[in-house]
mmCIF file of C-alpha atoms and ligand atoms in Angstrom:
data_model
loop_
_atom_site.group_PDB
_atom_site.id
_atom_site.type_symbol
_atom_site.label_atom_id
_atom_site.label_comp_id
_atom_site.label_asym_id
_atom_site.label_seq_id
_atom_site.Cartn_x
_atom_site.Cartn_y
_atom_site.Cartn_z
ATOM 1 C CA MET F 19 0.302 -0.064 0.035
ATOM 2 C CA ARG F 20 1.438 3.533 -1.064
ATOM 3 C CA ILE F 21 0.473 6.759 0.828
ATOM 4 C CA GLY F 22 2.284 9.560 -0.806
ATOM 5 C CA PRO F 23 5.574 8.510 -1.548
ATOM 6 C CA TYR F 24 5.478 6.313 1.361
ATOM 7 C CA LEU F 25 5.629 1.987 0.337
ATOM 8 C CA LEU F 26 4.310 0.488 3.516
ATOM 9 C CA PRO F 27 5.834 -2.542 4.403
ATOM 10 C CA SER F 28 2.533 -3.463 5.611
ATOM 11 C CA ALA F 29 -0.684 -3.957 5.409
ATOM 12 C CA ALA F 30 -0.828 -4.008 9.659
ATOM 13 C CA VAL F 31 -0.528 -0.621 10.665
ATOM 14 C CA LEU F 32 -0.484 0.573 14.446
ATOM 15 C CA ALA F 33 -3.383 2.681 15.618
ATOM 16 C CA PRO F 34 -2.772 6.026 17.916
ATOM 17 C CA MET F 35 -2.649 6.002 20.955
ATOM 18 C CA ALA F 36 -2.312 7.851 24.198
ATOM 19 C CA GLY F 37 -0.805 7.217 26.309
ATOM 20 C CA VAL F 38 0.507 4.168 24.990
ATOM 21 C CA THR F 39 1.851 4.877 21.544
ATOM 22 C CA ASP F 40 5.089 6.033 22.171
ATOM 23 C CA ARG F 41 8.523 6.077 20.260
ATOM 24 C CA PRO F 42 9.543 3.467 21.348
ATOM 25 C CA PHE F 43 6.433 0.552 21.371
ATOM 26 C CA ARG F 44 5.692 2.276 17.636
ATOM 27 C CA ALA F 45 9.354 1.368 17.816
ATOM 28 C CA LEU F 46 8.793 -2.317 18.896
ATOM 29 C CA CYS F 47 5.591 -2.570 17.432
ATOM 30 C CA ARG F 48 7.828 -1.342 13.713
ATOM 31 C CA THR F 49 9.957 -3.692 14.240
ATOM 32 C CA PHE F 50 7.857 -6.318 14.768
ATOM 33 C CA GLY F 51 6.514 -5.470 10.944
ATOM 34 C CA ALA F 52 3.703 -2.991 12.155
ATOM 35 C CA GLY F 53 2.995 -0.772 8.007
ATOM 36 C CA LEU F 54 2.673 2.922 10.089
ATOM 37 C CA ALA F 55 2.975 3.454 13.330
ATOM 38 C CA ALA F 56 1.609 7.251 14.125
ATOM 39 C CA SER F 57 2.521 9.245 17.436
ATOM 40 C CA GLU F 58 -0.156 9.679 20.302
ATOM 41 C CA MET F 59 -2.247 12.072 19.044
ATOM 42 C CA ILE F 60 -0.741 15.719 20.082
ATOM 43 C CA SER F 61 -2.731 19.683 20.740
ATOM 44 C CA SER F 62 -2.809 21.082 17.674
ATOM 45 C CA ASP F 63 -2.389 24.507 20.062
ATOM 46 C CA SER F 64 1.665 24.683 20.655
ATOM 47 C CA ARG F 65 1.346 27.009 23.943
ATOM 48 C CA LEU F 66 0.498 23.208 25.227
ATOM 49 C CA TRP F 67 3.971 22.186 23.934
ATOM 50 C CA HIS F 68 6.299 22.887 26.152
ATOM 51 C CA THR F 69 5.322 20.453 28.258
ATOM 52 C CA PRO F 70 7.276 17.341 29.037
ATOM 53 C CA LYS F 71 4.238 15.366 28.001
ATOM 54 C CA SER F 72 4.208 16.693 24.778
ATOM 55 C CA ARG F 73 8.282 17.560 24.629
ATOM 56 C CA HIS F 74 8.060 13.474 25.124
ATOM 57 C CA ARG F 75 5.380 13.030 22.312
ATOM 58 C CA MET F 76 7.498 15.086 19.760
ATOM 59 C CA ASN F 77 10.333 13.354 19.975
ATOM 60 C CA HIS F 78 10.878 11.473 16.782
ATOM 61 C CA GLU F 79 14.505 11.735 16.707
ATOM 62 C CA GLY F 80 16.072 7.657 15.322
ATOM 63 C CA GLU F 81 12.194 6.158 14.217
ATOM 64 C CA PRO F 82 12.001 4.516 11.776
ATOM 65 C CA GLU F 83 10.203 6.380 8.614
ATOM 66 C CA PRO F 84 7.479 7.578 8.028
ATOM 67 C CA ARG F 85 7.699 9.630 10.741
ATOM 68 C CA VAL F 86 3.504 10.018 11.389
ATOM 69 C CA VAL F 87 2.620 12.942 13.957
ATOM 70 C CA GLN F 88 -1.227 12.135 14.954
ATOM 71 C CA LEU F 89 -3.211 16.398 15.458
ATOM 72 C CA ALA F 90 -5.916 16.935 17.002
ATOM 73 C CA GLY F 91 -7.425 20.572 16.940
ATOM 74 C CA ALA F 92 -11.261 22.388 15.574
ATOM 75 C CA ASP F 93 -9.655 25.309 13.956
ATOM 76 C CA PRO F 94 -8.965 25.556 9.666
ATOM 77 C CA LEU F 95 -5.777 27.659 10.530
ATOM 78 C CA THR F 96 -4.595 26.546 13.410
ATOM 79 C CA LEU F 97 -4.240 22.789 13.079
ATOM 80 C CA ALA F 98 -2.802 24.530 9.548
ATOM 81 C CA ALA F 99 0.353 26.866 11.329
ATOM 82 C CA ALA F 100 0.568 23.379 13.947
ATOM 83 C CA ALA F 101 1.289 21.149 10.523
ATOM 84 C CA ARG F 102 4.007 23.581 8.966
ATOM 85 C CA ALA F 103 5.953 23.667 12.397
ATOM 86 C CA ASN F 104 6.167 19.529 13.041
ATOM 87 C CA VAL F 105 6.913 18.985 9.393
ATOM 88 C CA ALA F 106 9.424 21.313 9.979
ATOM 89 C CA LEU F 107 10.363 19.025 13.254
ATOM 90 C CA GLY F 108 10.150 16.144 11.160
ATOM 91 C CA ALA F 109 6.647 14.634 10.408
ATOM 92 C CA GLN F 110 6.468 12.900 7.583
ATOM 93 C CA ILE F 111 2.830 12.166 7.549
ATOM 94 C CA ILE F 112 0.244 13.970 9.475
ATOM 95 C CA ASP F 113 -2.752 12.848 11.182
ATOM 96 C CA LEU F 114 -5.630 13.723 11.604
ATOM 97 C CA ASN F 115 -8.043 13.205 15.108
ATOM 98 C CA MET F 116 -11.246 13.394 14.377
ATOM 99 C CA GLY F 117 -11.901 9.799 15.670
ATOM 100 C CA CYS F 118 -11.360 10.560 19.781
ATOM 101 C CA PRO F 119 -14.467 10.271 21.769
ATOM 102 C CA ALA F 120 -12.946 11.241 24.888
ATOM 103 C CA LYS F 121 -13.988 14.303 26.189
ATOM 104 C CA LYS F 122 -12.010 16.863 26.904
ATOM 105 C CA VAL F 123 -11.624 16.382 23.880
ATOM 106 C CA CYS F 124 -14.768 16.237 22.642
ATOM 107 C CA GLY F 125 -15.805 18.871 24.397
ATOM 108 C CA LYS F 126 -13.452 21.678 22.260
ATOM 109 C CA LEU F 127 -15.410 20.103 19.528
ATOM 110 C CA CYS F 128 -12.277 17.946 18.438
ATOM 111 C CA GLY F 129 -12.192 14.239 17.853
ATOM 112 C CA SER F 130 -14.620 12.402 17.151
ATOM 113 C CA ALA F 131 -16.815 15.906 17.892
ATOM 114 C CA LEU F 132 -15.649 17.314 14.122
ATOM 115 C CA LEU F 133 -18.239 14.291 12.360
ATOM 116 C CA THR F 134 -20.805 17.081 13.873
ATOM 117 C CA ASP F 135 -20.219 19.310 11.032
ATOM 118 C CA GLU F 136 -19.683 18.544 7.779
ATOM 119 C CA ALA F 137 -18.185 21.642 6.763
ATOM 120 C CA LEU F 138 -15.512 22.902 9.520
ATOM 121 C CA VAL F 139 -14.459 18.990 8.579
ATOM 122 C CA ALA F 140 -14.150 20.593 5.139
ATOM 123 C CA ARG F 141 -12.852 23.987 6.158
ATOM 124 C CA ILE F 142 -9.764 22.341 8.287
ATOM 125 C CA LEU F 143 -8.713 18.471 5.807
ATOM 126 C CA GLU F 144 -8.837 22.056 3.142
ATOM 127 C CA ALA F 145 -6.557 23.899 5.218
ATOM 128 C CA VAL F 146 -3.723 21.504 6.849
ATOM 129 C CA VAL F 147 -3.441 19.715 3.188
ATOM 130 C CA SER F 148 -2.570 22.925 1.638
ATOM 131 C CA ALA F 149 -0.379 23.961 4.427
ATOM 132 C CA VAL F 150 1.955 21.211 3.907
ATOM 133 C CA ASP F 151 4.144 19.193 1.115
ATOM 134 C CA VAL F 152 4.109 15.451 3.115
ATOM 135 C CA PRO F 153 0.837 13.634 2.529
ATOM 136 C CA VAL F 154 -2.141 13.966 5.395
ATOM 137 C CA THR F 155 -4.391 11.681 6.631
ATOM 138 C CA LEU F 156 -7.618 11.057 8.154
ATOM 139 C CA LYS F 157 -8.831 8.583 11.341
ATOM 140 C CA ILE F 158 -12.853 8.919 11.499
ATOM 141 C CA ARG F 159 -15.212 7.269 13.733
ATOM 142 C CA THR F 160 -18.428 5.925 11.515
ATOM 143 C CA GLY F 161 -20.119 8.488 12.836
ATOM 144 C CA TRP F 162 -21.150 10.429 15.578
ATOM 145 C CA ASP F 163 -24.524 8.569 16.728
ATOM 146 C CA ARG F 164 -25.790 5.944 15.576
ATOM 147 C CA GLU F 165 -28.729 8.007 13.477
ATOM 148 C CA HIS F 166 -26.401 10.719 12.728
ATOM 149 C CA ARG F 167 -23.586 7.382 11.124
ATOM 150 C CA ASN F 168 -21.938 9.883 8.346
ATOM 151 C CA GLY F 169 -18.960 8.521 7.507
ATOM 152 C CA VAL F 170 -19.141 7.817 3.586
ATOM 153 C CA ASN F 171 -20.117 12.234 3.439
ATOM 154 C CA ILE F 172 -17.114 12.236 5.455
ATOM 155 C CA ALA F 173 -14.852 9.752 2.994
ATOM 156 C CA CYS F 174 -15.702 12.178 0.245
ATOM 157 C CA ILE F 175 -15.348 14.879 1.562
ATOM 158 C CA ALA F 176 -11.897 13.867 3.089
ATOM 159 C CA GLU F 177 -10.742 12.651 -0.820
ATOM 160 C CA ARG F 178 -12.235 15.365 -2.308
ATOM 161 C CA CYS F 179 -10.033 17.615 0.125
ATOM 162 C CA GLY F 180 -7.189 15.875 -0.608
ATOM 163 C CA ILE F 181 -6.263 13.219 2.232
ATOM 164 C CA ALA F 182 -4.244 10.200 1.093
ATOM 165 C CA ALA F 183 -5.318 7.532 3.465
ATOM 166 C CA LEU F 184 -8.320 7.035 5.829
ATOM 167 C CA ALA F 185 -8.631 5.161 8.734
ATOM 168 C CA VAL F 186 -11.978 4.028 10.465
ATOM 169 C CA HIS F 187 -13.079 2.407 13.878
ATOM 170 C CA GLY F 188 -16.459 1.040 13.147
ATOM 171 C CA ARG F 189 -18.080 2.871 16.058
ATOM 172 C CA THR F 190 -19.894 5.713 16.096
ATOM 173 C CA ARG F 191 -19.140 8.562 19.034
ATOM 174 C CA ALA F 192 -22.433 8.023 20.849
ATOM 175 C CA ASP F 193 -20.425 3.884 21.189
ATOM 176 C CA PHE F 194 -17.317 4.768 22.757
ATOM 177 C CA TYR F 195 -16.025 1.447 23.392
ATOM 178 C CA ALA F 196 -19.403 -0.677 24.200
ATOM 179 C CA GLY F 197 -20.780 -3.646 21.894
ATOM 180 C CA GLU F 198 -18.796 -5.021 18.583
ATOM 181 C CA ALA F 199 -17.227 -2.718 15.825
ATOM 182 C CA GLU F 200 -19.374 -2.859 13.479
ATOM 183 C CA TYR F 201 -17.598 -2.786 9.668
ATOM 184 C CA GLY F 202 -20.986 -2.253 7.321
ATOM 185 C CA THR F 203 -20.274 1.467 7.013
ATOM 186 C CA ILE F 204 -16.422 0.211 6.508
ATOM 187 C CA ARG F 205 -17.297 -1.081 3.802
ATOM 188 C CA ASP F 206 -19.547 0.929 2.738
ATOM 189 C CA ILE F 207 -16.973 4.301 2.452
ATOM 190 C CA LYS F 208 -14.696 2.235 1.244
ATOM 191 C CA SER F 209 -16.718 1.457 -1.680
ATOM 192 C CA ARG F 210 -17.190 4.554 -2.396
ATOM 193 C CA VAL F 211 -13.576 6.324 -2.473
ATOM 194 C CA ARG F 212 -10.966 5.746 -3.909
ATOM 195 C CA ILE F 213 -7.935 6.714 -1.721
ATOM 196 C CA PRO F 214 -6.231 3.635 0.849
ATOM 197 C CA VAL F 215 -9.121 2.692 3.119
ATOM 198 C CA PHE F 216 -7.861 0.958 7.288
ATOM 199 C CA ALA F 217 -10.385 -0.865 8.635
ATOM 200 C CA ASN F 218 -10.115 -0.271 12.172
ATOM 201 C CA GLY F 219 -11.226 -1.559 15.583
ATOM 202 C CA ASP F 220 -12.024 -5.002 17.519
ATOM 203 C CA ILE F 221 -9.351 -6.691 14.713
ATOM 204 C CA ASP F 222 -7.176 -9.077 17.496
ATOM 205 C CA THR F 223 -6.359 -12.600 15.736
ATOM 206 C CA PRO F 224 -4.297 -12.810 12.389
ATOM 207 C CA GLN F 225 -8.040 -14.904 10.988
ATOM 208 C CA LYS F 226 -10.550 -11.588 12.357
ATOM 209 C CA ALA F 227 -7.655 -9.367 9.853
ATOM 210 C CA ARG F 228 -8.301 -11.530 6.876
ATOM 211 C CA ALA F 229 -12.198 -11.334 7.181
ATOM 212 C CA VAL F 230 -12.431 -7.587 7.869
ATOM 213 C CA LEU F 231 -10.247 -7.490 5.112
ATOM 214 C CA ASP F 232 -12.318 -9.664 3.039
ATOM 215 C CA LEU F 233 -15.419 -8.190 4.125
ATOM 216 C CA THR F 234 -14.839 -4.966 3.661
ATOM 217 C CA GLY F 235 -12.691 -4.725 0.806
ATOM 218 C CA ALA F 236 -10.233 -1.949 3.020
ATOM 219 C CA ASP F 237 -6.365 -1.965 1.479
ATOM 220 C CA GLY F 238 -6.016 -2.130 5.491
ATOM 221 C CA VAL F 239 -6.649 -2.869 9.289
ATOM 222 C CA MET F 240 -5.406 -0.585 12.182
ATOM 223 C CA ILE F 241 -5.141 -2.384 15.179
ATOM 224 C CA GLY F 242 -4.443 -0.655 18.476
ATOM 225 C CA ARG F 243 -5.743 -2.876 21.635
ATOM 226 C CA ALA F 244 -4.819 -6.013 20.568
ATOM 227 C CA SER F 245 -1.012 -4.655 20.701
ATOM 228 C CA HIS F 246 -1.183 -4.853 24.516
ATOM 229 C CA GLY F 247 1.755 -6.445 25.817
ATOM 230 C CA ALA F 248 1.303 -8.197 22.607
ATOM 231 C CA PRO F 249 3.103 -6.141 20.079
ATOM 232 C CA TRP F 250 4.369 -9.493 17.965
ATOM 233 C CA ILE F 251 0.807 -9.789 17.180
ATOM 234 C CA PHE F 252 1.346 -8.007 13.725
ATOM 235 C CA ARG F 253 4.764 -10.469 13.052
ATOM 236 C CA ALA F 254 1.721 -13.222 12.831
ATOM 237 C CA VAL F 255 -1.229 -10.721 11.197
ATOM 238 C CA ASN F 256 1.199 -10.215 8.436
ATOM 239 C CA ALA F 257 2.306 -13.759 7.807
ATOM 240 C CA ALA F 258 -1.541 -14.547 7.772
ATOM 241 C CA LEU F 259 -1.709 -11.680 5.004
ATOM 242 C CA ARG F 260 0.952 -11.096 2.980
ATOM 243 C CA ASP F 261 1.415 -15.118 2.408
ATOM 244 C CA GLY F 262 -1.328 -17.173 4.328
ATOM 245 C CA ILE F 263 0.211 -19.408 7.070
ATOM 246 C CA GLU F 264 0.452 -19.598 10.777
ATOM 247 C CA THR F 265 4.155 -17.801 11.844
ATOM 248 C CA PRO F 266 6.046 -20.226 14.583
ATOM 249 C CA THR F 267 5.334 -19.441 18.100
ATOM 250 C CA LEU F 268 8.144 -17.535 19.079
ATOM 251 C CA LEU F 269 10.204 -18.927 21.879
ATOM 252 C CA ARG F 270 10.041 -17.974 25.437
ATOM 253 C CA ALA F 271 13.545 -16.770 25.823
ATOM 254 C CA ASP F 272 13.118 -14.442 23.495
ATOM 255 C CA VAL F 273 9.975 -12.601 24.143
ATOM 256 C CA ARG F 274 11.482 -11.996 27.754
ATOM 257 C CA ASP F 275 14.285 -10.980 26.160
ATOM 258 C CA ILE F 276 11.470 -8.925 23.982
ATOM 259 C CA ILE F 277 10.204 -7.796 26.873
ATOM 260 C CA LEU F 278 13.945 -6.857 28.690
ATOM 261 C CA ALA F 279 14.378 -4.125 25.737
ATOM 262 C CA HIS F 280 11.427 -2.676 25.951
ATOM 263 C CA LEU F 281 12.034 -1.600 29.550
ATOM 264 C CA ASP F 282 15.031 0.127 29.190
ATOM 265 C CA SER F 283 14.600 1.322 25.843
ATOM 266 C CA VAL F 284 11.828 2.611 28.392
ATOM 267 C CA TYR F 285 13.884 4.624 30.730
ATOM 268 C CA LEU F 286 16.007 5.588 28.121
ATOM 269 C CA PHE F 287 12.973 7.271 26.667
ATOM 270 C CA TYR F 288 11.412 8.931 30.380
ATOM 271 C CA GLY F 289 14.226 8.511 33.149
ATOM 272 C CA GLU F 290 13.746 6.884 36.072
ATOM 273 C CA GLU F 291 10.271 9.063 37.681
ATOM 274 C CA SER F 292 8.999 8.851 34.916
ATOM 275 C CA GLY F 293 9.842 5.524 33.160
ATOM 276 C CA VAL F 294 9.423 3.437 36.097
ATOM 277 C CA ARG F 295 5.645 4.897 35.820
ATOM 278 C CA ILE F 296 4.913 3.864 32.880
ATOM 279 C CA ALA F 297 6.761 0.541 32.402
ATOM 280 C CA ARG F 298 4.163 -0.514 35.509
ATOM 281 C CA LYS F 299 1.010 -0.175 32.494
ATOM 282 C CA HIS F 300 3.492 -2.476 29.632
ATOM 283 C CA LEU F 301 4.395 -5.355 31.884
ATOM 284 C CA GLY F 302 0.598 -5.474 33.274
ATOM 285 C CA TRP F 303 0.088 -6.505 30.127
ATOM 286 C CA TYR F 304 2.623 -8.890 29.145
ATOM 287 C CA CYS F 305 1.631 -10.756 32.673
ATOM 288 C CA GLU F 306 -1.860 -10.902 31.238
ATOM 289 C CA GLN F 307 -0.974 -11.796 28.063
ATOM 290 C CA LEU F 308 2.022 -13.688 28.950
ATOM 291 C CA LEU F 309 1.052 -15.864 32.395
ATOM 292 C CA ASP F 310 -1.282 -17.665 33.585
ATOM 293 C CA SER F 311 -1.694 -16.460 36.531
ATOM 294 C CA PRO F 312 -0.744 -13.314 36.461
ATOM 295 C CA ALA F 313 -2.011 -11.464 39.904
ATOM 296 C CA GLN F 314 0.671 -12.428 41.744
ATOM 297 C CA ALA F 315 3.615 -11.396 39.613
ATOM 298 C CA ARG F 316 1.117 -7.677 38.987
ATOM 299 C CA ARG F 317 1.607 -7.013 42.145
ATOM 300 C CA GLU F 318 5.308 -7.305 42.058
ATOM 301 C CA LEU F 319 5.868 -5.570 39.307
ATOM 302 C CA LEU F 320 3.532 -2.921 39.271
ATOM 303 C CA GLY F 321 4.774 -2.256 43.198
ATOM 304 C CA ALA F 322 9.045 -2.282 42.025
ATOM 305 C CA PRO F 323 10.189 1.568 43.687
ATOM 306 C CA ASP F 324 12.340 2.147 41.867
ATOM 307 C CA THR F 325 13.353 0.889 37.686
ATOM 308 C CA ALA F 326 16.479 -0.506 38.572
ATOM 309 C CA ALA F 327 13.706 -3.045 40.932
ATOM 310 C CA GLN F 328 10.882 -3.376 37.852
ATOM 311 C CA PHE F 329 13.355 -4.624 35.175
ATOM 312 C CA ALA F 330 14.844 -7.046 37.879
ATOM 313 C CA HIS F 331 11.268 -8.743 38.905
ATOM 314 C CA ALA F 332 10.770 -8.733 35.079
ATOM 315 C CA ASP F 333 14.464 -10.179 34.461
ATOM 316 C CA ARG F 334 13.162 -13.052 37.310
ATOM 317 C CA CYS F 335 9.390 -13.586 36.352
ATOM 318 C CA PHE F 336 9.679 -13.314 32.893
ATOM 319 C CA SER F 337 12.458 -16.143 32.969
ATOM 320 C CA ASP F 338 10.820 -18.433 35.368
ATOM 321 C CA TRP F 339 7.819 -18.244 33.295
ATOM 322 C CA ALA F 340 10.574 -19.094 29.646
ATOM 323 C CA GLU F 341 11.716 -22.193 31.770
ATOM 324 C CA VAL F 342 8.608 -23.267 32.033
ATOM 325 C CA ALA F 343 8.844 -26.978 31.346
ATOM 326 C CA ALA F 344 10.011 -27.342 27.610
ATOM 327 C CA THR F 345 7.619 -29.103 26.378
ATOM 328 C CA ALA F 346 5.468 -25.927 27.251
ATOM 329 C CA ALA F 347 8.142 -23.682 26.374
ATOM 330 C CA SER F 348 6.566 -21.656 23.969
ATOM 331 C CA GLY F 349 5.737 -18.299 23.398
ATOM 332 C CA PRO F 350 3.057 -15.771 21.388
HETATM 333 C C1 FMN Z 8 -5.535 3.388 25.143
HETATM 334 C C2 FMN Z 8 -6.014 5.253 24.150
HETATM 335 C C3 FMN Z 8 -5.657 5.853 23.488
HETATM 336 C C4 FMN Z 8 -6.421 5.533 22.675
HETATM 337 N N1 FMN Z 8 -5.606 7.778 21.968
HETATM 338 C C5 FMN Z 8 -6.417 8.399 21.061
HETATM 339 C C6 FMN Z 8 -5.570 9.096 19.979
HETATM 340 O O1 FMN Z 8 -5.203 9.821 20.670
HETATM 341 N N2 FMN Z 8 -5.830 8.980 18.724
HETATM 342 C C7 FMN Z 8 -7.494 8.230 18.003
HETATM 343 O O2 FMN Z 8 -7.264 8.807 16.901
HETATM 344 N N3 FMN Z 8 -6.821 7.086 18.806
HETATM 345 C C8 FMN Z 8 -7.159 6.713 20.212
HETATM 346 N N4 FMN Z 8 -8.069 5.924 20.480
HETATM 347 C C9 FMN Z 8 -8.741 5.405 19.461
HETATM 348 C C10 FMN Z 8 -7.454 3.756 18.735
HETATM 349 O O3 FMN Z 8 -6.519 4.582 17.913
HETATM 350 C C11 FMN Z 8 -9.178 3.096 18.057
HETATM 351 O O4 FMN Z 8 -9.951 3.533 17.059
HETATM 352 C C12 FMN Z 8 -9.950 2.444 19.431
HETATM 353 O O5 FMN Z 8 -8.933 1.561 20.475
HETATM 354 C C13 FMN Z 8 -10.283 0.565 18.264
HETATM 355 O O6 FMN Z 8 -9.307 -0.065 17.897
HETATM 356 P P1 FMN Z 8 -9.172 -1.045 18.649
HETATM 357 O O7 FMN Z 8 -9.885 -2.457 18.904
HETATM 358 O O8 FMN Z 8 -8.061 -1.915 17.185
HETATM 359 O O9 FMN Z 8 -8.173 -1.228 19.937
HETATM 360 C C14 FMN Z 8 -6.638 5.512 21.868
HETATM 361 C C15 FMN Z 8 -7.281 3.791 22.503
HETATM 362 C C16 FMN Z 8 -7.357 3.527 23.403
HETATM 363 C C17 FMN Z 8 -8.072 2.314 23.921
#
């Protein structure tokens, strides 16, 4: 699949997730074959960019290309200026967030709230596309609520405005994350536009990825929560989509090494204080994904006061897990 000048190495991409898809996690997912990995969303309001959180979000040093920066905002000129500034800082694709359901975002008519104002959507897209000479992509939900599923209209507006690719989460804003994602609207969208479309929502196995692509005719899949504690999912999905095969399971010792290397990269990126806190979330997910009885290990790992203790606990916990009798010594 191609987005502007970039030929993606695979059709399975990582979904942008605030608080999750930081630079270390994006890099990890890319090594397992995620075709693209957008940054956590950044506010278009540049007055917020000096905070440590934003500075980390805007750090792309050493990141594999193409570097995708997601922006959230509602004012066309502010978004255009933010896009230009981020391109100057190294963004190679600008992604616009019209999918986030959070009150904090929607209250200010950002994220998925924008879907209620199609004229404003058009003004935003026109302003941003003409402000930068890199591809601009868009992420949406299917509409504001089930009575107002205007995803097809928004997609047609996006194509007309020069958007290079579209990701569609198969829920309305009112659905938040409840119920199951529906793919019928994504199919309708794909049938009406020629730009690449990523289907998103509840894709958690290679089989599901295949089924969603078949059902929607989408060009690729976008995977979010199923990557939590399982960055290797992209390897399995790519093998299924590309070659129709199952990947051999990873060796448990290799999984342990991947987790420890992930911890190291988190500590290096955030430093001691934030590093130990941010690593907790990922460790919790690794425990849930891999261990039969995660409660005890979780408690130890999440209670560790500093990075040295946390790393040592993780090493012990996942080394014990890796040494389980040879017959069971395969991982995910
Ligand atoms: C913790 C979390 C944070 C998220 N942050 C963002 C975000 O910053 N920008 C965005 O467009 N979507 C965000 N999303 C939505 C995801 O990109 C994705 O659309 C959604 O999780 C559905 O995909 P999934 O079922 O594969 O997780 C977030 C989702 C989660 C769970």
